[in-house]
XYZ file of C-alpha atoms in Angstrom:
426
model
C 0.000 0.000 0.000
C 1.386 3.458 -0.860
C 2.479 5.637 2.028
C -0.339 8.081 2.884
C 0.519 11.604 1.857
C -0.151 14.442 4.287
C -3.542 16.052 3.945
C -1.905 19.316 2.850
C -0.749 17.514 -0.331
C -4.306 16.574 -1.279
C -5.632 19.925 -2.629
C -3.317 19.891 -5.700
C -4.764 16.477 -6.550
C -8.265 17.905 -6.255
C -7.328 20.781 -8.562
C -5.866 18.323 -11.055
C -9.093 16.325 -10.988
C -11.084 19.513 -11.538
C -9.038 20.469 -14.587
C -9.834 17.078 -16.089
C -13.568 17.626 -15.475
C -13.370 21.007 -17.180
C -11.804 19.255 -20.176
C -14.790 16.908 -20.356
C -12.890 13.887 -18.980
C -14.984 11.740 -16.575
C -13.180 12.026 -13.231
C -14.029 10.558 -9.837
C -12.183 11.735 -6.728
C -11.691 8.848 -4.288
C -10.855 9.954 -0.744
C -9.155 6.990 0.923
C -9.368 7.344 4.677
C -11.739 8.101 7.552
C -15.096 9.788 6.872
C -14.445 12.846 9.033
C -11.120 13.591 7.349
C -12.684 13.128 3.912
C -15.598 15.440 4.663
C -13.315 18.097 6.190
C -11.015 18.132 3.159
C -13.866 18.078 0.633
C -15.709 20.893 2.428
C -12.567 23.010 2.667
C -11.892 22.648 -1.051
C -15.526 23.350 -2.007
C -15.728 26.351 0.338
C -12.716 27.864 -1.418
C -14.589 27.421 -4.707
C -17.879 28.736 -3.292
C -19.588 25.471 -4.196
C -22.409 23.767 -2.284
C -22.109 20.194 -1.008
C -24.465 17.237 -1.273
C -23.627 14.308 1.026
C -25.282 11.228 -0.479
C -26.169 8.042 1.358
C -27.794 6.296 -1.601
C -26.027 3.977 -4.038
C -28.778 3.886 -6.670
C -29.077 6.314 -9.609
C -32.556 7.399 -8.486
C -31.401 7.945 -4.893
C -28.366 9.917 -6.005
C -30.553 12.127 -8.209
C -33.070 12.662 -5.389
C -30.464 13.723 -2.837
C -28.617 15.919 -5.330
C -31.812 17.698 -6.381
C -32.726 18.262 -2.721
C -29.328 19.909 -2.183
C -29.755 21.917 -5.387
C -33.177 23.131 -4.229
C -31.674 24.349 -0.947
C -28.935 26.248 -2.784
C -31.019 27.720 -5.653
C -34.500 27.136 -7.138
C -34.145 24.892 -10.223
C -37.157 26.662 -11.766
C -35.128 29.896 -11.863
C -32.398 28.183 -13.869
C -35.045 26.678 -16.148
C -36.518 30.153 -16.733
C -33.046 31.488 -17.577
C -32.516 28.676 -20.079
C -35.853 29.262 -21.795
C -35.372 33.039 -21.738
C -31.969 32.729 -23.422
C -33.432 30.434 -26.091
C -36.203 32.991 -26.735
C -33.743 35.893 -26.972
C -34.721 37.562 -23.690
C -32.344 39.418 -21.380
C -30.962 37.593 -18.294
C -33.581 37.547 -15.537
C -36.306 38.904 -17.825
C -38.453 35.765 -18.028
C -38.270 35.098 -14.282
C -39.389 38.685 -13.698
C -42.266 38.378 -16.179
C -43.440 35.090 -14.611
C -43.443 36.544 -11.101
C -46.925 37.247 -9.771
C -48.688 35.691 -12.765
C -51.790 33.554 -12.327
C -51.530 29.937 -13.462
C -53.448 30.791 -16.648
C -51.275 33.849 -17.434
C -48.156 31.826 -16.756
C -49.345 29.074 -19.100
C -50.075 31.526 -21.924
C -46.630 33.127 -21.607
C -44.818 29.796 -21.496
C -46.742 28.377 -24.455
C -45.599 31.333 -26.531
C -41.938 30.787 -25.607
C -41.542 27.001 -25.302
C -41.263 26.435 -29.089
C -37.934 28.303 -28.871
C -36.366 25.299 -27.131
C -34.272 22.862 -29.144
C -35.045 19.127 -28.873
C -33.271 17.084 -26.202
C -33.204 16.182 -22.511
C -32.159 19.640 -21.305
C -35.129 21.282 -22.999
C -37.435 18.514 -21.765
C -36.254 19.057 -18.184
C -36.617 22.823 -18.612
C -40.184 22.414 -19.848
C -41.005 19.971 -17.030
C -39.692 22.279 -14.310
C -41.644 25.267 -15.620
C -44.863 23.308 -16.209
C -44.895 20.943 -13.233
C -48.684 20.459 -12.834
C -49.320 20.112 -16.572
C -46.418 17.771 -17.344
C -46.858 15.417 -14.377
C -50.349 15.872 -12.858
C -49.576 13.715 -9.797
C -46.041 15.008 -9.396
C -44.701 15.481 -5.890
C -42.131 17.973 -7.147
C -39.270 18.630 -9.551
C -37.784 15.128 -9.180
C -40.849 13.374 -10.592
C -41.151 15.969 -13.329
C -37.605 15.668 -14.667
C -37.635 11.875 -14.367
C -40.807 11.734 -16.449
C -39.294 14.156 -18.971
C -36.255 11.856 -19.322
C -38.290 8.634 -19.594
C -37.429 7.532 -16.057
C -33.666 7.513 -16.679
C -32.097 9.050 -13.559
C -28.696 9.654 -15.147
C -30.218 11.424 -18.149
C -32.261 13.546 -15.725
C -29.139 14.344 -13.692
C -27.312 15.481 -16.812
C -30.261 17.560 -18.006
C -30.764 19.440 -14.732
C -27.005 19.889 -14.264
C -26.825 21.506 -17.716
C -29.436 24.077 -16.644
C -27.346 25.233 -13.666
C -24.623 27.863 -14.283
C -21.051 26.574 -14.118
C -19.785 26.038 -10.578
C -23.221 26.610 -9.007
C -24.324 22.962 -9.002
C -23.717 21.113 -5.704
C -20.741 18.771 -5.601
C -21.373 15.230 -4.376
C -19.730 13.208 -1.610
C -20.790 9.562 -1.367
C -19.559 8.254 1.980
C -18.916 4.734 3.257
C -21.372 3.790 6.054
C -19.017 0.999 7.096
C -21.871 -1.421 7.801
C -23.244 -2.499 4.409
C -21.807 -5.562 2.651
C -20.888 -4.878 -0.961
C -21.370 -1.136 -0.473
C -18.195 -0.028 -2.253
C -18.971 -2.081 -5.363
C -22.409 -0.427 -5.661
C -21.193 3.056 -4.744
C -18.276 2.967 -7.194
C -20.609 1.827 -9.959
C -23.162 4.614 -9.447
C -20.434 7.263 -9.036
C -18.754 6.095 -12.235
C -22.068 6.245 -14.090
C -22.661 9.785 -12.823
C -19.182 10.893 -13.936
C -19.598 9.257 -17.350
C -23.063 10.770 -17.841
C -22.066 14.251 -16.636
C -18.265 14.709 -16.958
C -18.387 18.206 -15.428
C -20.201 16.959 -12.298
C -17.960 17.155 -9.210
C -18.136 13.781 -7.446
C -16.090 12.277 -4.609
C -16.291 8.818 -3.079
C -15.040 8.262 0.486
C -13.988 4.809 1.594
C -11.667 3.257 4.151
C -8.276 2.134 2.845
C -8.740 -1.554 3.710
C -12.014 -1.790 1.802
C -10.548 0.105 -1.132
C -7.533 -2.216 -1.341
C -9.817 -5.268 -1.377
C -12.025 -3.705 -4.053
C -9.084 -2.833 -6.314
C -7.876 -6.453 -6.183
C -11.054 -7.486 -8.007
C -11.380 -8.098 -11.766
C -10.181 -5.123 -13.799
C -12.932 -2.903 -15.178
C -13.510 0.634 -16.370
C -15.007 1.526 -12.971
C -11.986 0.172 -11.078
C -9.670 2.108 -13.378
C -11.630 5.298 -12.650
C -11.418 4.613 -8.896
C -7.681 3.884 -9.049
C -6.938 7.046 -11.045
C -8.861 9.255 -8.622
C -7.373 7.932 -5.380
C -6.255 10.538 -2.820
C -4.777 9.272 0.458
C -5.785 10.997 3.699
C -3.333 11.139 6.597
C -4.790 11.085 10.126
C -3.180 11.103 13.593
C -2.958 7.943 15.690
C -4.718 7.473 19.023
C -1.338 7.896 20.755
C -0.867 11.273 19.082
C -4.314 12.309 20.299
C -3.435 11.278 23.857
C -0.411 13.593 23.736
C -2.568 16.361 22.294
C -5.049 15.993 25.172
C -2.217 16.193 27.689
C -1.003 19.387 26.010
C -4.526 20.804 26.422
C -4.354 20.213 30.187
C -6.291 16.935 30.446
C -4.719 15.110 33.417
C -6.287 11.688 32.822
C -5.782 11.529 29.064
C -4.519 7.926 29.251
C -7.902 6.861 30.615
C -9.505 8.167 27.408
C -7.646 5.865 25.009
C -10.798 4.063 23.812
C -12.730 7.216 22.816
C -9.567 8.766 21.358
C -9.043 5.633 19.270
C -12.552 6.073 17.867
C -12.004 9.775 17.187
C -8.815 8.916 15.302
C -10.587 6.177 13.331
C -13.335 8.637 12.359
C -10.808 11.275 11.278
C -12.440 13.968 13.397
C -11.087 17.463 12.492
C -8.646 19.342 14.728
C -11.145 21.955 15.901
C -13.523 19.241 17.157
C -10.664 17.405 18.869
C -9.867 20.655 20.672
C -13.490 20.809 21.853
C -13.112 17.255 23.135
C -10.046 18.265 25.119
C -11.869 21.271 26.576
C -14.840 19.097 27.551
C -12.575 16.497 29.184
C -10.670 19.172 31.102
C -13.835 20.881 32.357
C -15.354 17.565 33.435
C -12.228 16.900 35.503
C -12.737 20.286 37.173
C -16.442 19.540 37.726
C -15.505 16.351 39.601
C -13.828 18.592 42.192
C -16.064 21.664 41.974
C -19.796 21.002 41.556
C -20.496 24.595 40.491
C -18.510 23.892 37.284
C -20.922 21.123 36.213
C -23.101 23.271 33.922
C -20.086 24.591 32.048
C -18.752 21.059 31.615
C -22.107 19.870 30.272
C -22.214 22.726 27.755
C -18.684 21.911 26.583
C -19.600 18.237 26.105
C -22.655 19.345 24.145
C -20.554 21.574 21.861
C -18.135 18.719 21.240
C -20.899 16.249 20.353
C -22.477 18.726 17.956
C -19.074 19.200 16.318
C -18.771 15.440 15.832
C -22.261 15.174 14.337
C -21.478 18.012 11.934
C -18.138 16.510 10.885
C -19.313 12.996 9.955
C -21.008 12.461 6.572
C -23.565 10.089 8.121
C -24.859 12.753 10.534
C -23.972 16.102 8.924
C -26.949 18.454 8.754
C -29.332 16.137 10.599
C -29.487 18.006 13.915
C -30.205 21.543 15.064
C -28.467 22.655 18.255
C -30.695 23.945 21.090
C -33.721 23.975 18.787
C -37.371 24.473 19.698
C -39.820 21.697 18.858
C -42.905 22.478 16.772
C -45.260 22.175 19.769
C -45.613 23.772 23.193
C -45.779 22.173 26.629
C -48.048 23.896 29.129
C -47.873 26.984 26.952
C -44.079 27.095 26.878
C -41.611 26.362 24.072
C -39.876 22.974 24.240
C -36.127 23.302 23.661
C -34.036 20.236 22.811
C -30.235 19.983 22.861
C -30.109 18.194 19.480
C -33.261 18.031 17.382
C -33.713 16.242 14.061
C -37.118 17.102 12.620
C -36.443 14.980 9.561
C -35.772 11.811 11.601
C -38.068 12.743 14.523
C -35.174 12.284 16.920
C -34.391 14.272 20.087
C -31.054 13.965 21.895
C -30.409 15.461 25.332
C -27.088 15.766 27.184
C -27.490 15.823 30.974
C -25.015 16.691 33.701
C -24.722 14.291 36.637
C -25.923 16.936 39.120
C -28.996 17.539 36.962
C -30.638 14.421 38.415
C -30.264 15.611 42.002
C -32.995 18.214 41.471
C -36.421 16.476 41.735
C -38.267 19.235 39.860
C -35.794 19.149 36.965
C -36.205 15.390 36.802
C -40.016 15.664 36.674
C -39.850 18.415 34.033
C -37.607 16.280 31.846
C -39.945 13.302 32.086
C -42.871 15.502 31.015
C -40.816 16.808 28.100
C -39.800 13.278 27.079
C -43.417 12.128 27.057
C -44.507 15.164 25.043
C -41.784 14.533 22.465
C -42.763 10.871 22.236
C -46.410 11.767 21.726
C -45.332 13.921 18.782
C -43.478 11.044 17.157
C -39.954 11.674 18.438
C -37.563 9.096 19.787
C -35.728 10.549 22.785
C -32.137 9.702 23.705
C -30.507 10.981 26.892
C -26.772 10.779 27.568
C -24.670 11.820 30.546
C -22.228 14.604 29.749
C -19.482 12.513 31.383
C -20.237 9.623 29.016
C -20.078 11.866 25.949
C -16.374 12.225 26.788
C -15.391 9.057 28.677
C -17.567 6.637 26.665
C -17.769 8.515 23.391
C -17.460 5.392 21.254
C -20.617 3.930 22.857
C -22.554 7.183 22.398
C -21.440 7.364 18.758
C -22.457 3.773 17.996
C -25.841 4.236 19.665
C -26.551 7.402 17.685
C -25.542 5.837 14.361
C -27.678 2.767 15.055
C -30.749 4.826 15.945
C -30.231 7.154 12.966
C -30.070 4.118 10.670
C -33.299 2.739 12.134
C -35.078 6.083 11.834
C -33.923 6.552 8.240
C -35.535 3.234 7.380
C -38.786 4.323 9.023
C -39.233 7.804 7.560
C -42.775 6.928 6.576
C -43.920 7.562 10.160
C -46.359 10.223 11.386
C -45.852 13.741 10.007
C -44.853 16.590 12.327
C -47.712 18.430 13.972
C -48.350 22.130 13.537
C -46.224 24.790 15.180
C -49.123 25.992 17.270
C -50.043 22.581 18.653
C -49.888 21.957 22.405
C -48.764 18.696 23.972
C -51.648 18.888 26.402
C -49.614 17.607 29.326
């Protein structure tokens, strides 16, 4: 196995890959190493380019298209790009058609579009443009842009991806990171195949695949193929510190019992957690040591553990963007807002971090039980962790969260959220 290059050497490789994309050469970036290190590097490079990121969990063409279009919709309305495309074909000034469509009734909009649509040339891009601007007419039972563009491209997800990507101005389309969940047999084979198809279908699409080195080595020993060649050519090694290096870093941060934290530090190293989050871990560990001696420091220690855990969740592809920190639920309890340490509305999951001294106050304990019941009645699963365990038993907390997130992702067809003005009635 080649010696891993330092992470600072990776950006030139990313720039080289990008030049190939701009030349129309299908190029897949393969980030070989831990998920946290891969996400940190990919985000840093995209931030420098001003490009949005789509972290994909799916390994099917339809799933990849769905997640990419969701990310695109958050960054910019695809209908605006469709209006620009049609306006340019009809000889209008930039922004003119979008301005003329604004405030129109459905009938007025239809009349205007019917007059301009013949300007479009045949092909998938024009079909996607027409579908996005005429959603109700093109697909009467459509649930949104995804159904519309799929129908316009005869159900071919890769054709639809290429068509919508062509509507978006250069550099404005979200880049993709497909990340290894580490728990699915045969995942890399499927992920490499769908990433290769995306790169072949849309050579200018920015795509990265993250996988652990051991799995990548095993995959590359398989029968030679075009996909394996693409993966091999795009490989970028990620260097990460060892658990022993992290122990020394904790000691430098003033953590006296750093040796007792070898198990969680080993997990943090394996995940490739970024430096700034490791610093938060050290701060949390140090403040918890102080809280063991001085009870008045307990709240500060709990807050530091909370900040660290949020940093971890934001730095792993599997959990990035799932949780809001100190967010208010969409219902009230006895007329008061319900605030949760980590709230995922999408997965209906609430996570609370409690200090040890928190449970010595009977009224706090009762209030928390009422809040837990209210959250459960509104379809949330509630997880509570001790702040001490977030540091000392981080690997257990991490595994529990990933397991529950996986279960909730599989059960997204559950009850919808209730209205903002609802009351738990407890």
